[in-house]
PDB file of N, CA and C in Angstrom:
ATOM      1  N   MET A   1      15.036   6.893  -0.072  1.00 65.00           N
ATOM      2  CA  MET A   1      16.532   6.308  -0.100  1.00 65.00           C
ATOM      3  C   MET A   1      16.942   5.194   0.494  1.00 65.00           C
ATOM      4  N   ARG A   2      16.294   4.650   1.513  1.00 72.00           N
ATOM      5  CA  ARG A   2      16.599   3.318   1.713  1.00 72.00           C
ATOM      6  C   ARG A   2      16.717   2.135   1.002  1.00 72.00           C
ATOM      7  N   GLN A   3      15.794   2.454  -0.431  1.00 85.00           N
ATOM      8  CA  GLN A   3      15.539   1.335  -1.188  1.00 85.00           C
ATOM      9  C   GLN A   3      16.820   1.358  -2.439  1.00 85.00           C
ATOM     10  N   LEU A   4      17.705   2.334  -2.232  1.00 87.00           N
ATOM     11  CA  LEU A   4      18.922   2.362  -3.182  1.00 87.00           C
ATOM     12  C   LEU A   4      19.809   1.653  -2.598  1.00 87.00           C
ATOM     13  N   HIS A   5      21.067   1.316  -3.548  1.00 89.00           N
ATOM     14  CA  HIS A   5      21.907   0.461  -3.746  1.00 89.00           C
ATOM     15  C   HIS A   5      22.743   0.558  -2.370  1.00 89.00           C
ATOM     16  N   PRO A   6      23.303   0.374  -1.928  1.00 83.00           N
ATOM     17  CA  PRO A   6      24.240   1.003  -0.477  1.00 83.00           C
ATOM     18  C   PRO A   6      25.438   1.714  -1.167  1.00 83.00           C
ATOM     19  N   ASP A   7      25.992   1.515  -2.313  1.00 86.00           N
ATOM     20  CA  ASP A   7      26.890   2.112  -2.991  1.00 86.00           C
ATOM     21  C   ASP A   7      26.378   3.453  -3.754  1.00 86.00           C
ATOM     22  N   VAL A   8      25.615   3.458  -3.975  1.00 87.00           N
ATOM     23  CA  VAL A   8      24.467   4.558  -4.714  1.00 87.00           C
ATOM     24  C   VAL A   8      24.556   5.652  -3.332  1.00 87.00           C
ATOM     25  N   TYR A   9      23.743   5.248  -2.489  1.00 83.00           N
ATOM     26  CA  TYR A   9      23.657   5.766  -1.136  1.00 83.00           C
ATOM     27  C   TYR A   9      24.797   6.460  -0.311  1.00 83.00           C
ATOM     28  N   ALA A  10      25.607   5.733  -0.519  1.00 80.00           N
ATOM     29  CA  ALA A  10      27.201   6.222   0.199  1.00 80.00           C
ATOM     30  C   ALA A  10      27.778   7.414  -0.820  1.00 80.00           C
ATOM     31  N   SER A  11      27.326   7.275  -2.055  1.00 84.00           N
ATOM     32  CA  SER A  11      27.771   8.283  -3.052  1.00 84.00           C
ATOM     33  C   SER A  11      26.912   9.413  -2.752  1.00 84.00           C
ATOM     34  N   ILE A  12      25.704   9.572  -2.455  1.00 86.00           N
ATOM     35  CA  ILE A  12      24.813  10.945  -2.378  1.00 86.00           C
ATOM     36  C   ILE A  12      25.364  11.332  -1.184  1.00 86.00           C
ATOM     37  N   GLN A  13      25.350  10.510   0.091  1.00 83.00           N
ATOM     38  CA  GLN A  13      25.928  10.922   1.360  1.00 83.00           C
ATOM     39  C   GLN A  13      27.157  11.757   1.099  1.00 83.00           C
ATOM     40  N   ALA A  14      28.028  11.415   0.464  1.00 82.00           N
ATOM     41  CA  ALA A  14      29.337  11.473   0.257  1.00 82.00           C
ATOM     42  C   ALA A  14      29.416  12.962  -0.347  1.00 82.00           C
ATOM     43  N   LYS A  15      28.557  13.155  -1.292  1.00 87.00           N
ATOM     44  CA  LYS A  15      28.331  14.790  -1.833  1.00 87.00           C
ATOM     45  C   LYS A  15      27.346  15.547  -1.239  1.00 87.00           C
ATOM     46  N   ALA A  16      26.777  15.486  -0.035  1.00 91.00           N
ATOM     47  CA  ALA A  16      26.007  16.093   0.767  1.00 91.00           C
ATOM     48  C   ALA A  16      26.584  17.455   1.126  1.00 91.00           C
ATOM     49  N   LEU A  17      25.885  18.557   1.479  1.00 94.00           N
ATOM     50  CA  LEU A  17      26.707  19.954   1.788  1.00 94.00           C
ATOM     51  C   LEU A  17      26.742  19.577   3.434  1.00 94.00           C
ATOM     52  N   PHE A  18      27.689  20.314   3.452  1.00 94.00           N
ATOM     53  CA  PHE A  18      27.737  20.636   5.164  1.00 94.00           C
ATOM     54  C   PHE A  18      26.811  21.357   5.886  1.00 94.00           C
ATOM     55  N   GLY A  19      26.191  20.702   6.936  1.00 94.00           N
ATOM     56  CA  GLY A  19      25.306  21.402   8.070  1.00 94.00           C
ATOM     57  C   GLY A  19      25.793  22.357   8.663  1.00 94.00           C
ATOM     58  N   THR A  20      24.803  23.253   9.306  1.00 94.00           N
ATOM     59  CA  THR A  20      25.512  24.391  10.132  1.00 94.00           C
ATOM     60  C   THR A  20      26.406  23.851  11.246  1.00 94.00           C
ATOM     61  N   ALA A  21      25.618  22.583  11.991  1.00 95.00           N
ATOM     62  CA  ALA A  21      25.802  22.403  13.113  1.00 95.00           C
ATOM     63  C   ALA A  21      27.476  21.267  12.670  1.00 95.00           C
ATOM     64  N   GLU A  22      27.581  21.055  11.428  1.00 96.00           N
ATOM     65  CA  GLU A  22      29.043  20.119  11.246  1.00 96.00           C
ATOM     66  C   GLU A  22      29.918  21.271  10.840  1.00 96.00           C
ATOM     67  N   GLU A  23      29.550  22.876  10.685  1.00 96.00           N
ATOM     68  CA  GLU A  23      30.685  23.655  10.422  1.00 96.00           C
ATOM     69  C   GLU A  23      30.843  24.512  11.565  1.00 96.00           C
ATOM     70  N   ARG A  24      29.818  24.517  12.536  1.00 96.00           N
ATOM     71  CA  ARG A  24      29.960  24.928  13.924  1.00 96.00           C
ATOM     72  C   ARG A  24      31.146  24.009  14.429  1.00 96.00           C
ATOM     73  N   MET A  25      30.967  22.857  14.613  1.00 96.00           N
ATOM     74  CA  MET A  25      32.068  21.997  14.908  1.00 96.00           C
ATOM     75  C   MET A  25      33.807  22.172  14.377  1.00 96.00           C
ATOM     76  N   LEU A  26      33.567  22.106  13.101  1.00 96.00           N
ATOM     77  CA  LEU A  26      34.825  22.321  12.423  1.00 96.00           C
ATOM     78  C   LEU A  26      35.314  23.562  12.651  1.00 96.00           C
ATOM     79  N   GLY A  27      34.531  24.673  13.053  1.00 95.00           N
ATOM     80  CA  GLY A  27      35.381  26.231  13.352  1.00 95.00           C
ATOM     81  C   GLY A  27      35.523  26.135  14.713  1.00 95.00           C
ATOM     82  N   SER A  28      35.861  24.990  15.630  1.00 95.00           N
ATOM     83  CA  SER A  28      36.673  24.943  16.683  1.00 95.00           C
ATOM     84  C   SER A  28      37.955  24.744  16.680  1.00 95.00           C
ATOM     85  N   VAL A  29      38.298  24.219  15.473  1.00 96.00           N
ATOM     86  CA  VAL A  29      39.393  24.123  15.022  1.00 96.00           C
ATOM     87  C   VAL A  29      40.170  25.199  14.525  1.00 96.00           C
ATOM     88  N   LEU A  30      41.208  26.245  15.448  1.00 95.00           N
ATOM     89  CA  LEU A  30      41.634  27.589  14.902  1.00 95.00           C
ATOM     90  C   LEU A  30      41.904  27.679  13.703  1.00 95.00           C
ATOM     91  N   SER A  31      41.914  28.785  13.010  1.00 93.00           N
ATOM     92  CA  SER A  31      42.326  28.905  11.611  1.00 93.00           C
ATOM     93  C   SER A  31      44.123  29.254  11.549  1.00 93.00           C
ATOM     94  N   ASN A  32      44.764  29.497  12.825  1.00 94.00           N
ATOM     95  CA  ASN A  32      46.116  29.853  12.687  1.00 94.00           C
ATOM     96  C   ASN A  32      46.782  28.710  13.108  1.00 94.00           C
ATOM     97  N   SER A  33      46.432  27.335  13.525  1.00 93.00           N
ATOM     98  CA  SER A  33      46.623  25.917  13.746  1.00 93.00           C
ATOM     99  C   SER A  33      47.005  25.401  12.166  1.00 93.00           C
ATOM    100  N   GLN A  34      47.961  24.278  12.483  1.00 94.00           N
ATOM    101  CA  GLN A  34      48.130  23.587  11.153  1.00 94.00           C
ATOM    102  C   GLN A  34      47.639  22.247  11.376  1.00 94.00           C
ATOM    103  N   PRO A  35      46.167  21.638  11.460  1.00 96.00           N
ATOM    104  CA  PRO A  35      45.864  20.519  12.156  1.00 96.00           C
ATOM    105  C   PRO A  35      46.166  19.612  10.858  1.00 96.00           C
ATOM    106  N   ASN A  36      46.415  18.207  11.477  1.00 95.00           N
ATOM    107  CA  ASN A  36      46.771  17.031  10.555  1.00 95.00           C
ATOM    108  C   ASN A  36      45.446  16.251  10.696  1.00 95.00           C
ATOM    109  N   LEU A  37      45.194  15.125  10.082  1.00 96.00           N
ATOM    110  CA  LEU A  37      44.180  14.358  10.296  1.00 96.00           C
ATOM    111  C   LEU A  37      43.650  14.018  11.256  1.00 96.00           C
ATOM    112  N   ASP A  38      44.913  13.652  12.205  1.00 97.00           N
ATOM    113  CA  ASP A  38      43.970  13.103  13.670  1.00 97.00           C
ATOM    114  C   ASP A  38      43.499  14.120  14.276  1.00 97.00           C
ATOM    115  N   VAL A  39      43.561  15.446  14.281  1.00 97.00           N
ATOM    116  CA  VAL A  39      42.727  16.490  14.692  1.00 97.00           C
ATOM    117  C   VAL A  39      41.049  16.043  14.352  1.00 97.00           C
ATOM    118  N   PHE A  40      41.091  16.015  12.942  1.00 97.00           N
ATOM    119  CA  PHE A  40      39.753  15.940  12.558  1.00 97.00           C
ATOM    120  C   PHE A  40      39.375  14.494  12.858  1.00 97.00           C
ATOM    121  N   GLN A  41      40.291  13.481  12.871  1.00 97.00           N
ATOM    122  CA  GLN A  41      39.771  12.202  13.319  1.00 97.00           C
ATOM    123  C   GLN A  41      38.911  12.106  14.672  1.00 97.00           C
ATOM    124  N   GLU A  42      39.506  12.975  15.514  1.00 97.00           N
ATOM    125  CA  GLU A  42      39.209  13.090  16.851  1.00 97.00           C
ATOM    126  C   GLU A  42      37.884  13.741  16.986  1.00 97.00           C
ATOM    127  N   LEU A  43      37.964  14.983  16.225  1.00 96.00           N
ATOM    128  CA  LEU A  43      36.697  15.645  15.942  1.00 96.00           C
ATOM    129  C   LEU A  43      35.328  14.882  15.696  1.00 96.00           C
ATOM    130  N   LEU A  44      35.586  13.931  14.573  1.00 96.00           N
ATOM    131  CA  LEU A  44      34.824  12.825  14.027  1.00 96.00           C
ATOM    132  C   LEU A  44      34.304  11.715  15.218  1.00 96.00           C
ATOM    133  N   ASN A  45      35.295  11.663  15.779  1.00 96.00           N
ATOM    134  CA  ASN A  45      35.260  10.273  16.645  1.00 96.00           C
ATOM    135  C   ASN A  45      34.364  11.062  17.816  1.00 96.00           C
ATOM    136  N   SER A  46      34.583  12.042  18.476  1.00 96.00           N
ATOM    137  CA  SER A  46      33.754  12.770  19.525  1.00 96.00           C
ATOM    138  C   SER A  46      32.450  13.193  19.240  1.00 96.00           C
ATOM    139  N   ASN A  47      32.304  13.487  18.158  1.00 94.00           N
ATOM    140  CA  ASN A  47      31.083  14.239  17.672  1.00 94.00           C
ATOM    141  C   ASN A  47      30.294  13.157  16.456  1.00 94.00           C
ATOM    142  N   SER A  48      30.441  12.074  16.614  1.00 91.00           N
ATOM    143  CA  SER A  48      29.966  11.057  15.562  1.00 91.00           C
ATOM    144  C   SER A  48      28.486  11.265  15.010  1.00 91.00           C
ATOM    145  N   THR A  49      27.655  11.295  16.127  1.00 93.00           N
ATOM    146  CA  THR A  49      26.163  11.594  15.929  1.00 93.00           C
ATOM    147  C   THR A  49      26.010  12.966  15.183  1.00 93.00           C
ATOM    148  N   ASP A  50      26.710  13.676  15.180  1.00 93.00           N
ATOM    149  CA  ASP A  50      26.510  15.026  14.574  1.00 93.00           C
ATOM    150  C   ASP A  50      26.972  15.070  13.133  1.00 93.00           C
ATOM    151  N   PHE A  51      27.535  14.395  12.724  1.00 94.00           N
ATOM    152  CA  PHE A  51      28.448  14.106  11.550  1.00 94.00           C
ATOM    153  C   PHE A  51      27.686  12.968  10.596  1.00 94.00           C
ATOM    154  N   LEU A  52      27.315  13.318   9.334  1.00 91.00           N
ATOM    155  CA  LEU A  52      27.166  12.178   8.593  1.00 91.00           C
ATOM    156  C   LEU A  52      27.991  10.958   8.599  1.00 91.00           C
ATOM    157  N   PRO A  53      27.422   9.652   8.304  1.00 87.00           N
ATOM    158  CA  PRO A  53      28.002   8.679   8.456  1.00 87.00           C
ATOM    159  C   PRO A  53      29.191   8.520   7.626  1.00 87.00           C
ATOM    160  N   SER A  54      28.851   9.067   6.420  1.00 87.00           N
ATOM    161  CA  SER A  54      30.093   9.238   5.455  1.00 87.00           C
ATOM    162  C   SER A  54      31.141  10.419   5.339  1.00 87.00           C
ATOM    163  N   ARG A  55      31.079  11.155   6.403  1.00 92.00           N
ATOM    164  CA  ARG A  55      32.178  11.933   6.674  1.00 92.00           C
ATOM    165  C   ARG A  55      33.336  11.376   7.023  1.00 92.00           C
ATOM    166  N   THR A  56      34.377  11.486   6.615  1.00 93.00           N
ATOM    167  CA  THR A  56      35.708  11.216   6.918  1.00 93.00           C
ATOM    168  C   THR A  56      36.676  12.042   7.445  1.00 93.00           C
ATOM    169  N   ALA A  57      37.967  11.838   8.062  1.00 96.00           N
ATOM    170  CA  ALA A  57      38.677  13.095   8.737  1.00 96.00           C
ATOM    171  C   ALA A  57      39.086  13.640   7.351  1.00 96.00           C
ATOM    172  N   LYS A  58      39.393  12.819   6.186  1.00 96.00           N
ATOM    173  CA  LYS A  58      39.805  13.702   5.179  1.00 96.00           C
ATOM    174  C   LYS A  58      39.034  15.079   4.664  1.00 96.00           C
ATOM    175  N   SER A  59      37.931  14.193   4.398  1.00 94.00           N
ATOM    176  CA  SER A  59      36.534  15.052   4.023  1.00 94.00           C
ATOM    177  C   SER A  59      36.345  16.315   4.848  1.00 94.00           C
ATOM    178  N   LEU A  60      36.619  16.039   6.070  1.00 96.00           N
ATOM    179  CA  LEU A  60      36.313  17.621   7.096  1.00 96.00           C
ATOM    180  C   LEU A  60      37.513  18.221   6.847  1.00 96.00           C
ATOM    181  N   HIS A  61      38.844  17.693   6.799  1.00 97.00           N
ATOM    182  CA  HIS A  61      39.912  18.518   6.638  1.00 97.00           C
ATOM    183  C   HIS A  61      40.009  19.144   5.022  1.00 97.00           C
ATOM    184  N   ALA A  62      39.244  18.533   4.241  1.00 96.00           N
ATOM    185  CA  ALA A  62      39.267  19.330   3.176  1.00 96.00           C
ATOM    186  C   ALA A  62      38.137  20.659   3.138  1.00 96.00           C
ATOM    187  N   HIS A  63      36.758  20.475   3.907  1.00 96.00           N
ATOM    188  CA  HIS A  63      36.200  21.379   4.384  1.00 96.00           C
ATOM    189  C   HIS A  63      36.793  22.386   4.949  1.00 96.00           C
ATOM    190  N   TRP A  64      37.465  21.982   5.993  1.00 97.00           N
ATOM    191  CA  TRP A  64      37.860  23.210   6.968  1.00 97.00           C
ATOM    192  C   TRP A  64      38.961  24.011   5.909  1.00 97.00           C
ATOM    193  N   LEU A  65      39.845  23.539   5.209  1.00 96.00           N
ATOM    194  CA  LEU A  65      40.840  24.083   4.372  1.00 96.00           C
ATOM    195  C   LEU A  65      39.674  25.114   3.521  1.00 96.00           C
ATOM    196  N   LEU A  66      38.572  24.761   2.956  1.00 95.00           N
ATOM    197  CA  LEU A  66      37.810  25.723   2.154  1.00 95.00           C
ATOM    198  C   LEU A  66      37.098  26.882   3.281  1.00 95.00           C
ATOM    199  N   MET A  67      36.744  26.308   4.396  1.00 95.00           N
ATOM    200  CA  MET A  67      36.147  27.321   5.295  1.00 95.00           C
ATOM    201  C   MET A  67      37.649  28.402   5.332  1.00 95.00           C
ATOM    202  N   LYS A  68      38.545  28.260   5.744  1.00 94.00           N
ATOM    203  CA  LYS A  68      39.762  29.052   6.103  1.00 94.00           C
ATOM    204  C   LYS A  68      40.262  29.687   5.070  1.00 94.00           C
ATOM    205  N   GLN A  69      40.379  29.099   3.795  1.00 92.00           N
ATOM    206  CA  GLN A  69      40.260  30.001   2.522  1.00 92.00           C
ATOM    207  C   GLN A  69      39.537  31.095   2.477  1.00 92.00           C
ATOM    208  N   TYR A  70      38.005  30.766   2.470  1.00 90.00           N
ATOM    209  CA  TYR A  70      36.923  31.792   2.468  1.00 90.00           C
ATOM    210  C   TYR A  70      36.733  32.702   3.627  1.00 90.00           C
ATOM    211  N   HIS A  71      37.614  32.345   4.641  1.00 90.00           N
ATOM    212  CA  HIS A  71      37.367  33.596   5.866  1.00 90.00           C
ATOM    213  C   HIS A  71      36.278  32.996   6.789  1.00 90.00           C
ATOM    214  N   LEU A  72      35.874  31.908   6.473  1.00 93.00           N
ATOM    215  CA  LEU A  72      34.591  31.277   6.924  1.00 93.00           C
ATOM    216  C   LEU A  72      34.649  30.716   8.536  1.00 93.00           C
ATOM    217  N   LEU A  73      35.841  30.668   9.286  1.00 94.00           N
ATOM    218  CA  LEU A  73      36.174  30.397  10.298  1.00 94.00           C
ATOM    219  C   LEU A  73      35.722  31.279  11.554  1.00 94.00           C
ATOM    220  N   PRO A  74      35.402  30.796  12.666  1.00 94.00           N
ATOM    221  CA  PRO A  74      35.058  31.959  13.876  1.00 94.00           C
ATOM    222  C   PRO A  74      35.614  32.772  14.296  1.00 94.00           C
ATOM    223  N   ASP A  75      37.028  32.481  14.363  1.00 93.00           N
ATOM    224  CA  ASP A  75      38.349  33.027  14.812  1.00 93.00           C
ATOM    225  C   ASP A  75      38.882  34.097  13.740  1.00 93.00           C
ATOM    226  N   GLN A  76      38.351  34.056  12.662  1.00 91.00           N
ATOM    227  CA  GLN A  76      38.832  35.050  11.231  1.00 91.00           C
ATOM    228  C   GLN A  76      38.000  35.947  10.958  1.00 91.00           C
ATOM    229  N   SER A  77      38.773  37.084  10.625  1.00 85.00           N
ATOM    230  CA  SER A  77      38.042  38.459  10.039  1.00 85.00           C
ATOM    231  C   SER A  77      38.130  38.882   8.827  1.00 85.00           C
ATOM    232  N   VAL A  78      37.054  39.571   8.498  1.00 74.00           N
ATOM    233  CA  VAL A  78      37.123  39.860   6.851  1.00 74.00           C
ATOM    234  C   VAL A  78      38.006  41.205   6.903  1.00 74.00           C
ATOM    235  N   GLN A  79      39.163  41.290   5.941  1.00 70.00           N
ATOM    236  CA  GLN A  79      39.439  42.821   5.984  1.00 70.00           C
ATOM    237  C   GLN A  79      38.688  43.697   5.126  1.00 70.00           C
ATOM    238  N   PRO A  80      38.661  45.014   5.600  1.00 68.00           N
ATOM    239  CA  PRO A  80      37.604  45.923   4.871  1.00 68.00           C
ATOM    240  C   PRO A  80      38.000  46.112   3.718  1.00 68.00           C
ATOM    241  N   MET A  81      37.290  46.646   2.786  1.00 60.00           N
ATOM    242  CA  MET A  81      37.435  46.888   1.328  1.00 60.00           C
ATOM    243  C   MET A  81      38.478  47.951   1.247  1.00 60.00           C
ATOM    244  N   PRO A  82      39.671  48.154   0.342  1.00 60.00           N
ATOM    245  CA  PRO A  82      40.639  49.435   0.285  1.00 60.00           C
ATOM    246  C   PRO A  82      39.797  50.694  -0.496  1.00 60.00           C
ATOM    247  N   ARG A  83      39.887  51.883   0.048  1.00 66.00           N
ATOM    248  CA  ARG A  83      39.404  52.943  -0.448  1.00 66.00           C
ATOM    249  C   ARG A  83      40.100  53.736  -1.757  1.00 66.00           C
ATOM    250  N   GLY A  84      39.603  54.646  -2.227  1.00 64.00           N
ATOM    251  CA  GLY A  84      40.374  54.957  -3.640  1.00 64.00           C
ATOM    252  C   GLY A  84      40.023  54.677  -4.949  1.00 64.00           C
ATOM    253  N   ASP A  85      40.951  54.670  -6.065  1.00 62.00           N
ATOM    254  CA  ASP A  85      40.275  54.230  -7.443  1.00 62.00           C
ATOM    255  C   ASP A  85      40.750  53.126  -7.385  1.00 62.00           C
ATOM    256  N   LEU A  86      40.770  52.329  -6.534  1.00 66.00           N
ATOM    257  CA  LEU A  86      41.166  50.611  -6.827  1.00 66.00           C
ATOM    258  C   LEU A  86      39.975  50.021  -7.490  1.00 66.00           C
ATOM    259  N   VAL A  87      40.099  49.168  -8.625  1.00 61.00           N
ATOM    260  CA  VAL A  87      38.629  48.393  -9.195  1.00 61.00           C
ATOM    261  C   VAL A  87      38.933  46.829  -8.792  1.00 61.00           C
ATOM    262  N   HIS A  88      38.029  46.680  -8.283  1.00 67.00           N
ATOM    263  CA  HIS A  88      37.683  45.288  -7.500  1.00 67.00           C
ATOM    264  C   HIS A  88      36.856  44.400  -8.965  1.00 67.00           C
ATOM    265  N   ASN A  89      35.852  45.094  -9.242  1.00 72.00           N
ATOM    266  CA  ASN A  89      35.163  44.132 -10.078  1.00 72.00           C
ATOM    267  C   ASN A  89      35.014  45.042 -11.508  1.00 72.00           C
ATOM    268  N   PHE A  90      34.424  44.091 -12.599  1.00 73.00           N
ATOM    269  CA  PHE A  90      34.161  44.614 -13.597  1.00 73.00           C
ATOM    270  C   PHE A  90      32.982  45.832 -13.587  1.00 73.00           C
ATOM    271  N   SER A  91      32.264  45.754 -12.607  1.00 74.00           N
ATOM    272  CA  SER A  91      31.083  46.774 -12.518  1.00 74.00           C
ATOM    273  C   SER A  91      31.101  48.100 -12.151  1.00 74.00           C
ATOM    274  N   ASP A  92      32.912  47.910 -11.127  1.00 70.00           N
ATOM    275  CA  ASP A  92      33.399  49.158 -10.510  1.00 70.00           C
ATOM    276  C   ASP A  92      33.957  49.870 -11.763  1.00 70.00           C
ATOM    277  N   ALA A  93      34.461  49.063 -12.548  1.00 70.00           N
ATOM    278  CA  ALA A  93      35.206  49.818 -13.732  1.00 70.00           C
ATOM    279  C   ALA A  93      34.406  50.541 -14.516  1.00 70.00           C
ATOM    280  N   GLU A  94      33.262  49.419 -15.006  1.00 73.00           N
ATOM    281  CA  GLU A  94      32.077  50.106 -15.756  1.00 73.00           C
ATOM    282  C   GLU A  94      31.739  51.436 -15.320  1.00 73.00           C
ATOM    283  N   ASP A  95      31.581  51.672 -14.134  1.00 72.00           N
ATOM    284  CA  ASP A  95      30.817  52.865 -13.287  1.00 72.00           C
ATOM    285  C   ASP A  95      32.076  54.278 -13.570  1.00 72.00           C
ATOM    286  N   MET A  96      33.304  54.009 -13.856  1.00 70.00           N
ATOM    287  CA  MET A  96      34.363  54.977 -13.876  1.00 70.00           C
ATOM    288  C   MET A  96      34.732  55.257 -15.146  1.00 70.00           C
ATOM    289  N   ILE A  97      34.090  54.586 -16.204  1.00 73.00           N
ATOM    290  CA  ILE A  97      34.143  54.924 -17.443  1.00 73.00           C
ATOM    291  C   ILE A  97      33.454  56.472 -17.859  1.00 73.00           C
ATOM    292  N   ASP A  98      33.879  57.254 -18.509  1.00 69.00           N
ATOM    293  CA  ASP A  98      33.248  58.596 -18.836  1.00 69.00           C
ATOM    294  C   ASP A  98      32.496  58.217 -20.330  1.00 69.00           C
ATOM    295  N   ASP A  99      31.443  58.135 -20.459  1.00 67.00           N
ATOM    296  CA  ASP A  99      30.945  57.580 -21.951  1.00 67.00           C
ATOM    297  C   ASP A  99      31.416  58.826 -22.912  1.00 67.00           C
ATOM    298  N   SER A 100      31.250  60.271 -22.677  1.00 66.00           N
ATOM    299  CA  SER A 100      31.500  61.024 -23.211  1.00 66.00           C
ATOM    300  C   SER A 100      33.026  60.985 -23.917  1.00 66.00           C
ATOM    301  N   GLU A 101      33.703  60.413 -23.404  1.00 68.00           N
ATOM    302  CA  GLU A 101      35.057  60.170 -23.868  1.00 68.00           C
ATOM    303  C   GLU A 101      35.288  59.167 -24.621  1.00 68.00           C
ATOM    304  N   LEU A 102      34.290  58.381 -25.158  1.00 67.00           N
ATOM    305  CA  LEU A 102      34.427  57.152 -25.611  1.00 67.00           C
ATOM    306  C   LEU A 102      34.013  57.349 -27.071  1.00 67.00           C
ATOM    307  N   LYS A 103      33.045  58.546 -27.212  1.00 66.00           N
ATOM    308  CA  LYS A 103      32.684  58.795 -28.491  1.00 66.00           C
ATOM    309  C   LYS A 103      33.455  59.452 -29.657  1.00 66.00           C
ATOM    310  N   ASP A 104      33.910  58.730 -30.837  1.00 60.00           N
ATOM    311  CA  ASP A 104      34.651  59.435 -31.505  1.00 60.00           C
ATOM    312  C   ASP A 104      33.921  59.825 -32.682  1.00 60.00           C
ATOM    313  N   SER A 105      34.093  61.018 -33.215  1.00 54.00           N
ATOM    314  CA  SER A 105      33.589  61.821 -34.221  1.00 54.00           C
ATOM    315  C   SER A 105      33.970  61.348 -35.625  1.00 54.00           C
ATOM    316  N   GLN A 106      35.254  60.744 -35.401  1.00 58.00           N
ATOM    317  CA  GLN A 106      35.535  60.424 -36.606  1.00 58.00           C
ATOM    318  C   GLN A 106      35.274  58.938 -37.408  1.00 58.00           C
ATOM    319  N   GLY A 107      34.984  58.166 -36.015  1.00 58.00           N
ATOM    320  CA  GLY A 107      34.737  56.666 -36.252  1.00 58.00           C
ATOM    321  C   GLY A 107      35.721  55.942 -36.572  1.00 58.00           C
ATOM    322  N   ASP A 108      35.673  54.564 -36.726  1.00 61.00           N
ATOM    323  CA  ASP A 108      36.658  53.803 -37.005  1.00 61.00           C
ATOM    324  C   ASP A 108      36.653  53.331 -38.534  1.00 61.00           C
ATOM    325  N   ALA A 109      37.442  53.485 -39.289  1.00 62.00           N
ATOM    326  CA  ALA A 109      37.963  53.388 -40.689  1.00 62.00           C
ATOM    327  C   ALA A 109      37.461  51.706 -40.932  1.00 62.00           C
ATOM    328  N   ALA A 110      37.999  50.712 -39.803  1.00 61.00           N
ATOM    329  CA  ALA A 110      37.888  49.191 -39.996  1.00 61.00           C
ATOM    330  C   ALA A 110      36.313  49.077 -40.335  1.00 61.00           C
ATOM    331  N   LEU A 111      35.686  49.637 -39.330  1.00 64.00           N
ATOM    332  CA  LEU A 111      34.316  48.934 -39.133  1.00 64.00           C
ATOM    333  C   LEU A 111      33.529  49.810 -39.989  1.00 64.00           C
ATOM    334  N   GLU A 112      33.695  50.821 -40.418  1.00 66.00           N
ATOM    335  CA  GLU A 112      33.175  51.709 -41.520  1.00 66.00           C
ATOM    336  C   GLU A 112      33.178  50.795 -42.893  1.00 66.00           C
ATOM    337  N   ALA A 113      34.172  50.343 -43.183  1.00 68.00           N
ATOM    338  CA  ALA A 113      34.632  49.266 -44.331  1.00 68.00           C
ATOM    339  C   ALA A 113      33.931  48.355 -44.157  1.00 68.00           C
ATOM    340  N   GLY A 114      33.483  47.844 -43.107  1.00 63.00           N
ATOM    341  CA  GLY A 114      32.903  46.825 -43.359  1.00 63.00           C
ATOM    342  C   GLY A 114      33.750  45.043 -42.652  1.00 63.00           C
ATOM    343  N   CYS A 115      34.987  45.518 -42.609  1.00 58.00           N
ATOM    344  CA  CYS A 115      35.523  44.192 -42.544  1.00 58.00           C
ATOM    345  C   CYS A 115      35.421  43.882 -41.041  1.00 58.00           C
TER     346      CYS A 115
END
């Protein structure tokens, strides 16, 4: 990595995944708050050794928003799945289909004609 051009090295670091320690520090910002870039800049300044050098307040904010969207912040809880006949994905819908109802003894005229 040290032999790479500095621009290439910076580009690779900018695309690096966030580590557990980095996400733990981002989790200290509460999900019900509306933080601005100053909050993330202060977090970056106070924990500069824990974040990659390529991290910026803007990149921290963007990752925090993704964590919030997917309910990955420590102060968030995931809502339980609703009960009943609600279909949540294709697999659930497929399981609900009764194959015997799909069989048609007369067939489809268009299919039989070869169109």
